[in-house]
Amino acid sequence: MKKFISIFCVLVLILSCTEQDYYELPKDANGNVLLTGISSTTSTGISTLDGSLTVTATLPNAKSGDVMNIELLQLQIPTTGGTTTQLLPMTGTQKTATVGADFKATVTYTRAEAKLTKASDYVTVVFNGVTEYAKARVDMVPAITSTKPIVSGVVVDVARTAETAYFNVNVMPKEAAYTGTLVAKRKNGTTGTWVTITGSPFSGTQPFMVPISGTDFAAGKDTMFYSFSAAKGTYMDEVMSTVIVRDPYFFLKKSATLTLGGSSAGRNLLINAAVAENDATANIAVSGSLVLKGGSAWLAAGKTIEFVPTTAAMYDANNLTNTIAAFTAGTKTTTADPISGTGTFIFKIVNGTAVADVYYGLLKVTSVLPGVSTSFEYRIGDKYAHLSVVK
């Protein structure tokens, strides 16, 4: 028994001294072991106007010179049958790439190889090596993007007026900056005819500014369809947009409180800023009582504010045409008692000599603290031109 134990110990000793193969740990120039991380990928992506996609994998656990086997995966019905798609290798997409000294490997596929034909199509790129693995999903995205109609940086609902708003349209392929043109068309109603928009094809500095006006809409037709298209080589992209026009309205709704005396007895309604009653921008104020009127210094500069009593229903409807008609037909005063009637008023501010210096609005008193303050909501901004001023 002792002899058997001795032989066993010798065998263990021999085995423990036998040289074994280990993976060579990466080291820096000083021979220190480098602690590696997790693989990652980057890609410029691919748009509907691009012909290829490129993916670079960073492989910290690989060695320079390692060969990575690469292939594409896509949702497919298995060859074994069934009706559920699975993420499976794509035939004919196998490639190799060598890891560089920077631990990176790069591969490029054409859109034909990747079978990408439209926005929302995607492929998964897989890198496989002896010591590393990386994966990236690449989606084909639209090259053309468009905002909703905008005026002075503000998105607006297009109103039936002669004023003009603009779609901000960008054409941005992934491979290189776009140097072509944008073709813009519109069609009023589902049975309408496509017509080219004035200024099309658009070129030059982006975004391309495509105009839209309420007068583009025919009477009784409130829906307009827009097409924006661009081409690059053999590829073409088109995006659609739909706009529903509405009756003219006040763009902004704000709230304010006027407090007797001090720095908040007045209000600059254009930017909704609290000011003193005698401030040069106080187009509404209280002084001595809670009766609403123009600020003293503002009125002295030749500016005016007038009021016409109205209803809460008028305020809630937010219809500019009806509001102006009611103001024109009503009895105008230069003051408004917040506790009279429904506490709701139409107002007209003349802040200068230009057409854009005339502001109509609606005001609804929400609370009154006798002898102290009055609070109200108000609607303002009846012209696109006002959107560069009113805040």
Protein backbone atom coordinates (compact mmCIF):
# COMPACT_ATOMS: atom_id res chain seq x y z
CA MET A 1 0.00 0.00 0.00
CA LYS A 2 2.81 2.41 0.90
CA LYS A 3 4.50 1.56 -2.40
CA PHE A 4 1.34 2.41 -4.32
CA ILE A 5 0.99 5.74 -2.53
CA SER A 6 4.61 6.63 -3.29
CA ILE A 7 4.17 5.90 -7.01
CA PHE A 8 1.00 8.04 -7.09
CA CYS A 9 2.78 11.00 -5.47
CA VAL A 10 5.61 10.76 -7.99
CA LEU A 11 3.11 10.81 -10.86
CA VAL A 12 1.39 13.88 -9.43
CA LEU A 13 4.73 15.63 -9.09
CA ILE A 14 5.69 14.80 -12.67
CA LEU A 15 2.35 16.00 -14.04
CA SER A 16 2.53 19.22 -12.06
CA CYS A 17 5.89 19.98 -13.66
CA THR A 18 4.77 19.27 -17.21
CA GLU A 19 4.75 22.38 -19.43
CA GLN A 20 1.26 23.26 -20.66
CA ASP A 21 0.08 25.52 -23.52
CA TYR A 22 -1.54 28.74 -22.39
CA TYR A 23 -2.95 31.58 -24.45
CA GLU A 24 -0.36 34.33 -24.68
CA LEU A 25 -1.59 37.29 -22.65
CA PRO A 26 -1.26 40.68 -24.40
CA LYS A 27 1.42 42.88 -22.89
CA ASP A 28 2.53 46.48 -23.27
CA ALA A 29 6.03 47.68 -24.28
CA ASN A 30 7.24 47.16 -20.70
CA GLY A 31 6.01 43.59 -20.54
CA ASN A 32 3.08 44.35 -18.29
CA VAL A 33 -0.07 42.34 -18.87
CA LEU A 34 -2.82 44.37 -20.51
CA LEU A 35 -6.25 43.97 -19.02
CA THR A 36 -8.56 43.67 -22.01
CA GLY A 37 -12.16 44.76 -22.31
CA ILE A 38 -15.30 43.87 -24.16
CA SER A 39 -15.47 43.98 -27.95
CA SER A 40 -17.35 46.82 -29.61
CA THR A 41 -18.38 47.93 -33.09
CA THR A 42 -18.84 51.19 -34.96
CA SER A 43 -20.43 51.88 -38.32
CA THR A 44 -21.18 54.89 -40.46
CA GLY A 45 -24.45 53.15 -41.23
CA ILE A 46 -26.33 53.16 -44.51
CA SER A 47 -29.12 55.33 -45.87
CA THR A 48 -31.52 54.89 -48.75
CA LEU A 49 -29.11 56.89 -50.96
CA ASP A 50 -25.97 54.88 -50.09
CA GLY A 51 -24.46 51.92 -51.92
CA SER A 52 -22.62 50.21 -49.07
CA LEU A 53 -22.10 49.87 -45.35
CA THR A 54 -18.90 49.51 -43.37
CA VAL A 55 -18.48 48.09 -39.87
CA THR A 56 -15.33 48.23 -37.75
CA ALA A 57 -14.97 45.91 -34.78
CA THR A 58 -12.62 46.67 -31.89
CA LEU A 59 -11.41 43.30 -30.55
CA PRO A 60 -9.37 43.75 -27.35
CA ASN A 61 -8.92 40.01 -26.76
CA ALA A 62 -7.57 39.29 -30.24
CA LYS A 63 -3.99 39.54 -31.51
CA SER A 64 -2.66 41.46 -34.46
CA GLY A 65 -2.82 39.18 -37.47
CA ASP A 66 -5.78 37.13 -36.23
CA VAL A 67 -8.27 36.36 -38.99
CA MET A 68 -11.92 37.06 -38.25
CA ASN A 69 -14.64 35.22 -40.12
CA ILE A 70 -17.50 37.57 -40.91
CA GLU A 71 -21.02 37.02 -42.22
CA LEU A 72 -24.39 38.71 -42.33
CA LEU A 73 -27.52 37.54 -40.57
CA GLN A 74 -31.03 38.50 -41.58
CA LEU A 75 -34.57 37.52 -40.65
CA GLN A 76 -35.49 34.56 -42.82
CA ILE A 77 -37.81 31.59 -42.97
CA PRO A 78 -35.69 28.50 -42.08
CA THR A 79 -34.97 26.14 -44.98
CA THR A 80 -36.47 23.42 -42.83
CA GLY A 81 -39.84 25.14 -43.19
CA GLY A 82 -42.25 26.95 -40.92
CA THR A 83 -43.79 30.40 -40.95
CA THR A 84 -41.74 32.21 -38.26
CA THR A 85 -38.73 34.22 -39.38
CA GLN A 86 -35.44 33.73 -37.59
CA LEU A 87 -32.13 35.59 -37.62
CA LEU A 88 -30.09 33.30 -39.86
CA PRO A 89 -26.84 33.52 -41.90
CA MET A 90 -27.22 34.92 -45.40
CA THR A 91 -25.84 32.80 -48.19
CA GLY A 92 -22.84 34.27 -49.96
CA THR A 93 -22.00 36.86 -47.32
CA GLN A 94 -19.02 35.12 -45.73
CA LYS A 95 -15.88 37.26 -45.67
CA THR A 96 -12.65 37.52 -43.67
CA ALA A 97 -10.76 40.44 -42.17
CA THR A 98 -7.40 40.59 -40.43
CA VAL A 99 -7.04 42.20 -37.03
CA GLY A 100 -4.60 45.10 -37.11
CA ALA A 101 -2.12 46.32 -34.54
CA ASP A 102 -4.88 48.58 -33.21
CA PHE A 103 -7.02 45.47 -32.49
CA LYS A 104 -9.53 46.53 -35.16
CA ALA A 105 -10.99 44.65 -38.10
CA THR A 106 -13.12 46.27 -40.80
CA VAL A 107 -15.54 44.87 -43.36
CA THR A 108 -17.64 46.46 -46.12
CA TYR A 109 -20.79 45.10 -47.77
CA THR A 110 -22.71 46.53 -50.69
CA ARG A 111 -26.44 47.08 -50.20
CA ALA A 112 -26.98 44.37 -52.82
CA GLU A 113 -24.92 41.88 -50.78
CA ALA A 114 -26.85 42.90 -47.65
CA LYS A 115 -30.19 42.78 -49.53
CA LEU A 116 -31.17 46.19 -48.15
CA THR A 117 -33.81 47.86 -50.31
CA LYS A 118 -35.78 50.26 -48.13
CA ALA A 119 -35.71 52.18 -44.86
CA SER A 120 -36.33 49.88 -41.85
CA ASP A 121 -34.50 46.92 -43.50
CA TYR A 122 -31.53 45.78 -41.43
CA VAL A 123 -28.77 43.21 -41.21
CA THR A 124 -26.66 41.91 -38.36
CA VAL A 125 -22.91 41.75 -38.98
CA VAL A 126 -21.10 39.04 -36.99
CA PHE A 127 -17.33 38.77 -36.44
CA ASN A 128 -16.02 35.38 -35.23
CA GLY A 129 -12.42 34.57 -34.33
CA VAL A 130 -10.43 32.14 -32.22
CA THR A 131 -10.45 34.42 -29.18
CA GLU A 132 -12.97 37.14 -30.04
CA TYR A 133 -16.50 37.81 -31.15
CA ALA A 134 -18.41 40.97 -32.08
CA LYS A 135 -21.83 41.77 -33.47
CA ALA A 136 -23.47 44.89 -34.92
CA ARG A 137 -26.95 45.65 -36.21
CA VAL A 138 -27.05 48.09 -39.14
CA ASP A 139 -30.38 49.63 -40.11
CA MET A 140 -31.08 51.32 -43.41
CA VAL A 141 -32.47 54.78 -42.61
CA PRO A 142 -34.13 57.44 -44.78
CA ALA A 143 -31.66 59.86 -46.34
CA ILE A 144 -34.37 62.55 -46.35
CA THR A 145 -35.79 64.00 -43.15
CA SER A 146 -38.31 66.81 -42.79
CA THR A 147 -39.69 68.89 -39.99
CA LYS A 148 -43.31 69.90 -39.66
CA PRO A 149 -44.11 73.42 -40.92
CA ILE A 150 -42.02 75.96 -39.00
CA VAL A 151 -42.04 79.73 -38.58
CA SER A 152 -39.20 81.48 -36.72
CA GLY A 153 -38.13 78.16 -35.22
CA VAL A 154 -41.64 77.36 -33.95
CA VAL A 155 -43.68 74.42 -35.25
CA VAL A 156 -47.13 75.67 -36.29
CA ASP A 157 -50.46 74.26 -37.38
CA VAL A 158 -50.92 75.75 -40.83
CA ALA A 159 -53.78 78.24 -40.87
CA ARG A 160 -55.91 79.44 -43.79
CA THR A 161 -54.02 82.68 -44.20
CA ALA A 162 -51.72 84.09 -46.89
CA GLU A 163 -48.69 83.83 -44.59
CA THR A 164 -45.99 81.26 -45.34
CA ALA A 165 -44.44 78.59 -43.14
CA TYR A 166 -41.64 76.27 -44.22
CA PHE A 167 -40.75 72.58 -44.09
CA ASN A 168 -37.07 72.25 -43.19
CA VAL A 169 -35.90 69.33 -45.34
CA ASN A 170 -32.45 67.71 -45.13
CA VAL A 171 -30.90 65.15 -47.48
CA MET A 172 -28.08 63.41 -45.62
CA PRO A 173 -26.57 60.20 -47.04
CA LYS A 174 -24.09 58.40 -44.80
CA GLU A 175 -21.26 58.03 -47.32
CA ALA A 176 -20.76 61.69 -48.26
CA ALA A 177 -22.41 65.10 -48.20
CA TYR A 178 -25.29 65.48 -50.64
CA THR A 179 -24.69 67.80 -53.58
CA GLY A 180 -27.83 67.14 -55.60
CA THR A 181 -31.29 68.70 -55.56
CA LEU A 182 -34.59 68.13 -53.79
CA VAL A 183 -37.82 67.80 -55.78
CA ALA A 184 -40.91 68.91 -53.84
CA LYS A 185 -44.53 68.35 -54.91
CA ARG A 186 -47.94 68.69 -53.30
CA LYS A 187 -51.43 67.29 -53.85
CA ASN A 188 -54.59 68.81 -52.32
CA GLY A 189 -56.95 65.98 -51.32
CA THR A 190 -56.74 62.30 -52.18
CA THR A 191 -58.13 62.87 -55.68
CA GLY A 192 -56.01 65.95 -56.39
CA THR A 193 -53.23 66.24 -58.94
CA TRP A 194 -49.56 66.40 -57.99
CA VAL A 195 -48.08 69.82 -58.73
CA THR A 196 -44.51 71.05 -58.40
CA ILE A 197 -43.98 73.49 -55.53
CA THR A 198 -42.58 76.90 -56.42
CA GLY A 199 -38.80 76.81 -56.09
CA SER A 200 -38.46 73.09 -56.82
CA PRO A 201 -36.00 71.57 -57.44
CA PHE A 202 -34.28 73.06 -54.39
CA SER A 203 -30.48 73.18 -54.18
CA GLY A 204 -27.66 74.79 -52.23
CA THR A 205 -27.48 75.19 -48.48
CA GLN A 206 -29.47 72.80 -46.34
CA PRO A 207 -31.99 72.56 -44.87
CA PHE A 208 -34.01 73.12 -48.02
CA MET A 209 -36.83 75.53 -47.16
CA VAL A 210 -40.04 74.27 -48.79
CA PRO A 211 -42.90 76.80 -48.49
CA ILE A 212 -46.45 76.04 -47.38
CA SER A 213 -49.29 78.55 -47.14
CA GLY A 214 -52.93 78.33 -46.13
CA THR A 215 -53.86 79.76 -49.53
CA ASP A 216 -52.45 76.61 -51.16
CA PHE A 217 -55.53 74.74 -49.93
CA ALA A 218 -58.68 74.85 -52.05
CA ALA A 219 -61.98 75.74 -50.38
CA GLY A 220 -63.46 72.64 -48.77
CA LYS A 221 -60.19 70.70 -49.00
CA ASP A 222 -58.30 70.71 -45.73
CA THR A 223 -55.69 67.98 -46.40
CA MET A 224 -52.50 68.44 -48.41
CA PHE A 225 -50.06 65.66 -49.27
CA TYR A 226 -46.38 66.49 -49.82
CA SER A 227 -43.64 64.51 -51.56
CA PHE A 228 -39.92 65.22 -51.07
CA SER A 229 -37.56 63.21 -53.28
CA ALA A 230 -33.83 63.12 -54.01
CA ALA A 231 -31.52 60.96 -56.10
CA LYS A 232 -27.87 59.93 -55.85
CA GLY A 233 -26.47 57.79 -58.61
CA THR A 234 -28.90 54.96 -59.25
CA TYR A 235 -30.61 55.37 -55.88
CA MET A 236 -33.69 57.46 -55.13
CA ASP A 237 -35.37 58.32 -51.84
CA GLU A 238 -38.80 59.82 -51.23
CA VAL A 239 -40.59 60.78 -48.04
CA MET A 240 -44.20 61.84 -47.68
CA SER A 241 -45.83 64.33 -45.33
CA THR A 242 -49.47 65.22 -44.69
CA VAL A 243 -50.73 68.59 -43.45
CA ILE A 244 -54.27 69.44 -42.34
CA VAL A 245 -55.06 73.15 -42.51
CA ARG A 246 -57.11 74.81 -39.78
CA ASP A 247 -58.99 78.04 -39.32
CA PRO A 248 -56.79 80.95 -38.15
CA TYR A 249 -56.07 80.79 -34.42
CA PHE A 250 -53.99 82.32 -31.66
CA PHE A 251 -50.67 80.48 -31.48
CA LEU A 252 -49.79 80.86 -27.81
CA LYS A 253 -51.57 80.62 -24.46
CA LYS A 254 -49.95 82.16 -21.38
CA SER A 255 -50.83 83.07 -17.79
CA ALA A 256 -49.95 86.09 -15.66
CA THR A 257 -50.62 87.85 -12.35
CA LEU A 258 -50.71 91.62 -11.80
CA THR A 259 -50.06 92.79 -8.24
CA LEU A 260 -50.78 96.34 -7.15
CA GLY A 261 -47.57 98.35 -6.62
CA GLY A 262 -44.02 97.17 -7.09
CA SER A 263 -42.29 95.32 -9.90
CA SER A 264 -45.19 93.11 -11.05
CA ALA A 265 -47.98 95.64 -11.44
CA GLY A 266 -47.45 95.55 -15.20
CA ARG A 267 -46.97 92.90 -17.84
CA ASN A 268 -45.31 92.80 -21.19
CA LEU A 269 -47.84 90.49 -22.83
CA LEU A 270 -45.63 89.93 -25.87
CA ILE A 271 -42.94 88.09 -23.92
CA ASN A 272 -44.99 87.38 -20.77
CA ALA A 273 -42.62 89.30 -18.52
CA ALA A 274 -43.54 90.95 -15.21
CA VAL A 275 -42.64 94.67 -15.19
CA ALA A 276 -43.50 97.76 -13.19
CA GLU A 277 -46.66 99.72 -14.08
CA ASN A 278 -44.58 102.60 -15.45
CA ASP A 279 -42.25 100.38 -17.49
CA ALA A 280 -42.08 101.32 -21.19
CA THR A 281 -43.11 97.75 -22.18
CA ALA A 282 -46.11 97.40 -19.82
CA ASN A 283 -48.90 97.02 -22.36
CA ILE A 284 -51.26 95.93 -19.55
CA ALA A 285 -51.13 97.00 -15.91
CA VAL A 286 -53.01 97.81 -12.70
CA SER A 287 -52.63 101.07 -10.74
CA GLY A 288 -54.73 102.32 -7.83
CA SER A 289 -57.27 99.54 -8.47
CA LEU A 290 -57.38 96.15 -10.18
CA VAL A 291 -58.94 97.57 -13.34
CA LEU A 292 -56.91 96.46 -16.36
CA LYS A 293 -55.46 99.12 -18.64
CA GLY A 294 -52.26 100.05 -20.45
CA GLY A 295 -49.18 101.02 -18.46
CA SER A 296 -48.71 104.77 -18.04
CA ALA A 297 -45.34 105.10 -19.80
CA TRP A 298 -46.37 102.72 -22.56
CA LEU A 299 -49.56 104.70 -23.25
CA ALA A 300 -47.62 107.96 -23.15
CA ALA A 301 -45.50 106.68 -26.04
CA GLY A 302 -48.59 106.65 -28.25
CA LYS A 303 -49.40 102.96 -27.92
CA THR A 304 -52.87 101.62 -27.17
CA ILE A 305 -54.81 98.69 -25.79
CA GLU A 306 -58.59 98.27 -26.17
CA PHE A 307 -61.01 95.73 -24.71
CA VAL A 308 -64.33 94.22 -25.76
CA PRO A 309 -66.21 91.88 -23.38
CA THR A 310 -66.76 88.33 -24.67
CA THR A 311 -67.60 84.82 -23.46
CA ALA A 312 -65.68 81.85 -22.11
CA ALA A 313 -66.90 79.90 -25.14
CA MET A 314 -65.16 82.39 -27.43
CA TYR A 315 -61.96 82.01 -25.42
CA ASP A 316 -62.10 78.21 -25.53
CA ALA A 317 -62.89 78.10 -29.27
CA ASN A 318 -59.65 79.96 -30.10
CA ASN A 319 -60.98 81.05 -33.50
CA LEU A 320 -59.14 84.12 -34.76
CA THR A 321 -61.62 85.04 -37.48
CA ASN A 322 -64.60 85.02 -35.14
CA THR A 323 -62.65 86.85 -32.44
CA ILE A 324 -61.65 89.74 -34.69
CA ALA A 325 -65.20 89.97 -36.07
CA ALA A 326 -66.59 90.17 -32.53
CA PHE A 327 -64.05 92.84 -31.57
CA THR A 328 -64.89 94.92 -34.64
CA ALA A 329 -68.62 94.73 -33.88
CA GLY A 330 -68.26 95.27 -30.12
CA THR A 331 -68.09 98.32 -27.88
CA LYS A 332 -64.45 99.14 -27.25
CA THR A 333 -63.07 100.51 -23.99
CA THR A 334 -59.58 101.37 -22.80
CA THR A 335 -60.07 99.59 -19.46
CA ALA A 336 -61.49 96.25 -18.34
CA ASP A 337 -62.94 95.44 -14.92
CA PRO A 338 -61.80 91.88 -14.07
CA ILE A 339 -64.94 91.17 -12.01
CA SER A 340 -67.45 92.43 -14.57
CA GLY A 341 -69.47 90.06 -16.75
CA THR A 342 -67.74 86.76 -17.42
CA GLY A 343 -64.30 88.24 -16.84
CA THR A 344 -63.40 87.38 -20.43
CA PHE A 345 -62.26 89.99 -22.95
CA ILE A 346 -60.97 90.41 -26.47
CA PHE A 347 -58.08 92.86 -26.60
CA LYS A 348 -56.27 94.72 -29.36
CA ILE A 349 -52.77 96.06 -28.81
CA VAL A 350 -51.22 98.61 -31.17
CA ASN A 351 -47.53 98.50 -30.34
CA GLY A 352 -46.20 100.45 -33.32
CA THR A 353 -46.89 101.62 -36.84
CA ALA A 354 -46.23 98.38 -38.79
CA VAL A 355 -48.97 95.87 -39.60
CA ALA A 356 -47.13 93.26 -37.53
CA ASP A 357 -47.25 95.66 -34.52
CA VAL A 358 -51.01 95.06 -34.15
CA TYR A 359 -51.83 92.18 -31.82
CA TYR A 360 -55.27 90.73 -31.17
CA GLY A 361 -55.82 88.43 -28.21
CA LEU A 362 -58.21 86.86 -25.73
CA LEU A 363 -57.99 87.27 -21.95
CA LYS A 364 -59.80 85.25 -19.27
CA VAL A 365 -59.60 86.28 -15.60
CA THR A 366 -58.92 83.24 -13.40
CA SER A 367 -58.82 84.79 -9.93
CA VAL A 368 -59.05 88.15 -8.11
CA LEU A 369 -57.69 88.92 -4.66
CA PRO A 370 -59.49 92.19 -3.77
CA GLY A 371 -57.13 95.10 -3.32
CA VAL A 372 -54.10 92.90 -4.02
CA SER A 373 -53.90 91.12 -7.37
CA THR A 374 -55.64 89.68 -10.38
CA SER A 375 -54.61 86.62 -12.36
CA PHE A 376 -55.55 85.68 -15.90
CA GLU A 377 -54.85 83.47 -18.88
CA TYR A 378 -54.45 84.97 -22.32
CA ARG A 379 -54.09 83.92 -25.94
CA ILE A 380 -51.87 85.94 -28.26
CA GLY A 381 -50.05 85.68 -31.59
CA ASP A 382 -52.42 85.99 -34.54
CA LYS A 383 -49.79 86.32 -37.31
CA TYR A 384 -46.80 84.16 -38.25
CA ALA A 385 -44.77 87.38 -38.04
CA HIS A 386 -45.57 87.51 -34.30
CA LEU A 387 -43.74 84.23 -33.65
CA SER A 388 -40.38 85.98 -33.80
CA VAL A 389 -41.57 88.33 -31.01
CA VAL A 390 -44.09 86.66 -28.74
CA LYS A 391 -42.67 84.14 -26.29
